[in-house]
């Protein structure tokens, strides 16, 4: 089975500050040299940064603990310690950070939150004794220790970001459609569950009216089966990946004798997993219209689903492909216009150094 990591638990800790130094300047021709202890360096921060070339969390699975570098101790001659290097953790777009123990959402790296995020700041370095010199204390023998770094146990969960999510039972034609529209090359074979991980592809399409357009990100989710919302098949693991899609395309295999009940069954599984999924914008695609046994079935499906937008499609012959590209563009643009501004929980709640 292909390796696809979409959820990991990691321990992160920022660097501790370096200790201040107690030192005195003693040189032959420098009378009353005085205190010369330098400050400790600041500890490194824990920073999460989005990398668009990443698609999974597999690079985080090999390690369970991540720690930024500690600051160096101060030295004599008023030399301050070097600051510790930041710990930069790369993540793919669409990651959600939450506290592994309480479940509190810390940060949602979706469309509205792609900038680097400092989760935990490093500890301040301690003051050296040169800081404590005063008119009444000419030779202080006091220095401060560096402040400790801050640690946390985090759950890192990936939810694929796409404009259009393809939903259907196994062998409904989702991977074939993704292969036709994009440069993604999903595995295609005439048996169930050939797709074991979510696949993303980018469709570049221009509006027929004015030639203007945009890229449409399409997600091919592993095929659902009845009972997927309760854990059957692969559905439970991957249903969450269509929760961010702006719209859904339901693919119905017209060559299957149960095609008339397929949409209701799919919608029921989505509703059982999350009522929000069932309320997303959607279209229904009757696939494999090029096969002789599907003749007349598209019209029957349209009558059965009179309240839905139902179209026919054949990836093999190209029937309906151009129209579908325009429909995907329209749905993606409607999603852009209707998407609310994201409120990021915990944006100002990065772990600060102690006072």
XYZ file of C-alpha atoms in Angstrom, residues 45-337:
293
model
C 11.961 29.718 18.001
C 9.720 26.916 16.726
C 8.437 28.011 13.301
C 5.988 26.233 10.989
C 6.320 27.151 7.321
C 4.107 26.133 4.387
C 5.834 24.352 1.498
C 3.628 23.921 -1.549
C 5.756 21.073 -2.904
C 4.796 18.886 0.070
C 1.727 16.659 -0.178
C 1.920 14.502 2.972
C 3.332 14.524 6.497
C 5.624 11.566 5.865
C 8.726 13.686 6.609
C 7.490 14.164 10.196
C 6.817 10.510 10.923
C 10.445 9.522 11.405
C 10.836 11.770 14.442
C 8.609 12.378 17.423
C 10.516 15.231 19.091
C 11.714 18.506 17.572
C 13.770 21.041 19.527
C 15.215 24.406 18.584
C 18.818 25.215 19.466
C 19.640 26.671 22.866
C 21.309 30.064 23.147
C 25.001 30.135 24.118
C 26.174 31.364 27.509
C 27.631 34.852 27.878
C 31.395 35.260 28.249
C 33.878 37.677 29.757
C 34.926 40.958 28.148
C 31.198 41.707 27.748
C 30.829 39.117 24.989
C 27.198 38.101 24.568
C 26.321 34.514 23.732
C 25.153 33.595 20.248
C 21.424 33.138 19.744
C 20.144 29.634 19.045
C 19.027 28.654 15.541
C 15.285 28.498 14.937
C 13.608 25.157 14.375
C 11.770 25.428 11.044
C 9.209 22.675 10.423
C 7.940 22.484 6.814
C 4.311 21.470 6.304
C 2.035 21.163 3.252
C -0.878 23.555 2.670
C -4.039 22.617 4.508
C -2.483 21.505 7.799
C -4.323 21.998 11.077
C -2.325 22.293 14.300
C -4.068 21.420 17.541
C -3.124 20.607 21.101
C -2.792 16.824 21.291
C -4.191 16.668 24.808
C -7.015 19.209 24.872
C -7.855 19.151 21.152
C -7.850 22.975 20.995
C -7.210 24.296 17.502
C -3.996 26.297 17.430
C -3.586 27.181 13.742
C -5.292 26.377 10.475
C -2.952 26.646 7.477
C -5.607 26.882 4.800
C -6.130 29.439 2.042
C -6.057 32.417 4.367
C -3.021 31.415 6.423
C 0.046 30.631 4.342
C 2.658 32.773 6.138
C 5.300 31.385 8.465
C 3.945 30.910 11.967
C 6.039 31.223 15.121
C 4.442 28.709 17.442
C 6.828 28.922 20.402
C 9.371 31.664 21.034
C 12.744 30.825 22.512
C 13.707 31.753 26.056
C 15.494 35.033 26.697
C 19.163 34.914 27.570
C 20.167 35.738 31.133
C 21.880 39.023 31.975
C 25.572 39.043 32.769
C 26.930 40.831 35.808
C 27.903 43.884 33.730
C 24.179 44.695 33.634
C 24.018 45.043 37.410
C 26.820 47.584 37.904
C 25.660 50.744 39.674
C 27.032 53.566 41.772
C 26.409 51.590 44.933
C 27.387 48.192 43.540
C 30.664 48.504 41.674
C 31.494 44.801 41.679
C 28.278 42.827 41.277
C 28.646 39.084 41.468
C 25.195 38.382 40.195
C 24.046 37.028 36.833
C 20.768 35.597 35.628
C 20.197 32.143 34.151
C 18.621 31.846 30.722
C 14.903 31.227 30.521
C 13.759 27.754 29.568
C 12.211 26.998 26.191
C 8.528 26.179 25.893
C 7.335 22.755 24.800
C 4.036 21.282 23.664
C 2.574 18.082 22.266
C 0.917 18.852 18.940
C -1.383 16.963 16.626
C -0.569 17.805 13.014
C -3.433 16.921 10.676
C -3.490 17.385 6.919
C -6.702 18.202 5.119
C -6.295 18.541 1.385
C -7.227 21.937 -0.070
C -9.037 21.745 -3.396
C -11.599 23.682 -5.409
C -13.441 20.560 -6.590
C -13.645 17.248 -4.739
C -14.489 14.153 -6.791
C -16.843 11.797 -4.941
C -17.995 8.383 -6.082
C -18.036 4.678 -5.526
C -14.998 2.652 -6.627
C -14.450 2.543 -10.399
C -16.818 5.443 -11.057
C -14.160 7.152 -13.196
C -12.690 9.710 -10.785
C -9.050 8.857 -11.465
C -9.670 8.755 -15.217
C -11.212 12.225 -15.092
C -8.302 13.597 -13.060
C -5.865 12.041 -15.520
C -7.730 13.622 -18.468
C -7.916 17.107 -16.957
C -4.524 17.457 -15.255
C -0.916 16.331 -15.183
C -1.608 14.124 -12.175
C -1.105 10.468 -12.982
C -3.242 8.467 -10.558
C -3.277 4.703 -10.727
C -6.096 3.466 -12.986
C -7.200 -0.176 -13.107
C -10.471 -2.137 -13.563
C -10.791 -3.184 -9.918
C -11.929 -1.415 -6.726
C -9.699 0.728 -4.511
C -6.949 1.374 -7.041
C -6.801 4.861 -5.481
C -5.496 4.511 -1.928
C -4.474 8.109 -1.269
C -5.981 11.490 -2.201
C -4.583 12.738 -5.506
C -4.423 16.406 -6.458
C -4.333 17.843 -9.951
C -4.483 21.353 -11.398
C -6.780 22.164 -14.307
C -5.911 25.375 -16.171
C -9.075 26.619 -17.840
C -10.138 29.905 -19.438
C -13.693 31.223 -19.460
C -15.370 30.731 -22.807
C -16.869 34.232 -22.665
C -13.738 36.379 -22.286
C -10.729 34.076 -22.260
C -9.914 34.931 -18.653
C -9.615 32.086 -16.202
C -7.656 30.483 -13.403
C -6.231 27.221 -12.145
C -8.748 24.841 -10.606
C -7.409 22.367 -8.045
C -9.165 18.982 -8.235
C -8.961 16.305 -5.530
C -9.590 12.639 -6.311
C -10.658 11.025 -3.031
C -10.427 7.210 -2.634
C -13.718 5.533 -3.530
C -16.449 5.377 -0.935
C -18.597 2.386 -0.131
C -21.798 2.192 1.873
C -20.875 2.408 5.541
C -17.774 4.528 4.887
C -18.835 7.092 7.492
C -18.850 4.281 10.067
C -15.382 3.094 9.111
C -16.030 0.703 6.221
C -13.505 0.631 3.396
C -11.165 3.593 3.011
C -13.822 6.289 3.286
C -13.610 7.205 6.963
C -9.931 8.027 6.724
C -10.241 10.257 3.674
C -13.695 11.834 3.911
C -12.140 14.701 5.867
C -10.079 15.640 2.815
C -13.118 16.895 0.908
C -14.247 19.091 3.804
C -12.229 22.030 2.389
C -13.386 21.665 -1.216
C -15.394 24.598 -2.541
C -17.693 22.230 -4.443
C -18.232 18.522 -5.036
C -18.662 16.504 -8.211
C -20.581 13.254 -7.693
C -19.545 10.662 -10.281
C -22.171 8.006 -10.999
C -21.170 4.947 -13.037
C -23.997 4.558 -15.548
C -22.803 1.044 -16.437
C -23.575 -0.120 -12.899
C -27.079 -1.535 -12.405
C -27.429 0.373 -9.129
C -26.800 3.761 -10.709
C -30.207 5.213 -9.787
C -29.573 4.810 -6.062
C -25.876 5.708 -6.099
C -26.281 9.450 -5.510
C -28.578 9.014 -2.519
C -26.198 6.492 -1.002
C -23.190 8.788 -1.483
C -25.033 11.797 -0.087
C -26.116 9.769 2.942
C -22.503 8.820 3.700
C -21.370 12.432 3.444
C -24.230 13.608 5.657
C -23.417 10.965 8.272
C -19.800 12.103 8.357
C -20.536 15.842 8.332
C -23.782 17.662 7.487
C -21.650 20.483 6.055
C -20.463 18.214 3.234
C -24.022 17.564 2.102
C -24.672 21.319 1.845
C -21.750 22.115 -0.456
C -22.266 23.233 -4.053
C -22.366 20.161 -6.268
C -22.983 18.692 -9.675
C -23.769 15.117 -10.652
C -21.871 13.444 -13.483
C -23.145 10.298 -15.161
C -19.954 8.640 -16.447
C -19.091 6.141 -19.186
C -21.738 7.417 -21.607
C -19.748 5.854 -24.472
C -20.660 2.300 -23.421
C -23.606 0.616 -25.177
C -25.202 -0.520 -21.915
C -25.478 3.079 -20.653
C -27.763 4.261 -23.464
C -30.794 6.052 -22.077
C -29.620 5.836 -18.478
C -28.462 9.444 -18.264
C -32.002 10.658 -19.006
C -33.415 8.332 -16.352
C -30.853 9.573 -13.847
C -31.786 13.174 -14.648
C -35.467 12.392 -14.027
C -34.619 10.614 -10.782
C -32.543 13.602 -9.588
C -34.722 16.372 -10.954
C -33.507 18.887 -8.366
C -29.802 18.361 -9.185
C -27.537 19.525 -12.018
C -26.940 16.278 -13.924
C -24.564 15.996 -16.897
C -23.215 13.160 -18.988
C -19.511 12.461 -19.360
C -17.206 10.094 -21.179
C -13.494 10.490 -20.536
C -12.805 7.928 -23.273
C -14.679 9.706 -26.080
C -14.396 13.252 -24.705
C -18.168 13.695 -24.537
C -18.976 16.502 -22.066
C -15.356 17.158 -21.106
C -15.161 20.763 -22.350
C -18.468 21.698 -20.737
C -17.359 20.121 -17.477
C -14.164 22.199 -17.447
C -16.286 25.355 -17.671
C -18.578 24.066 -14.910
C -15.592 23.381 -12.665
C -14.301 26.907 -13.301
C -17.699 28.387 -12.461
C -17.966 26.396 -9.229
C -14.438 27.369 -8.204
C -15.118 31.071 -8.819
C -18.390 30.881 -6.911
C -16.451 29.299 -4.077
C -13.928 32.165 -4.159
C -16.703 34.745 -3.989
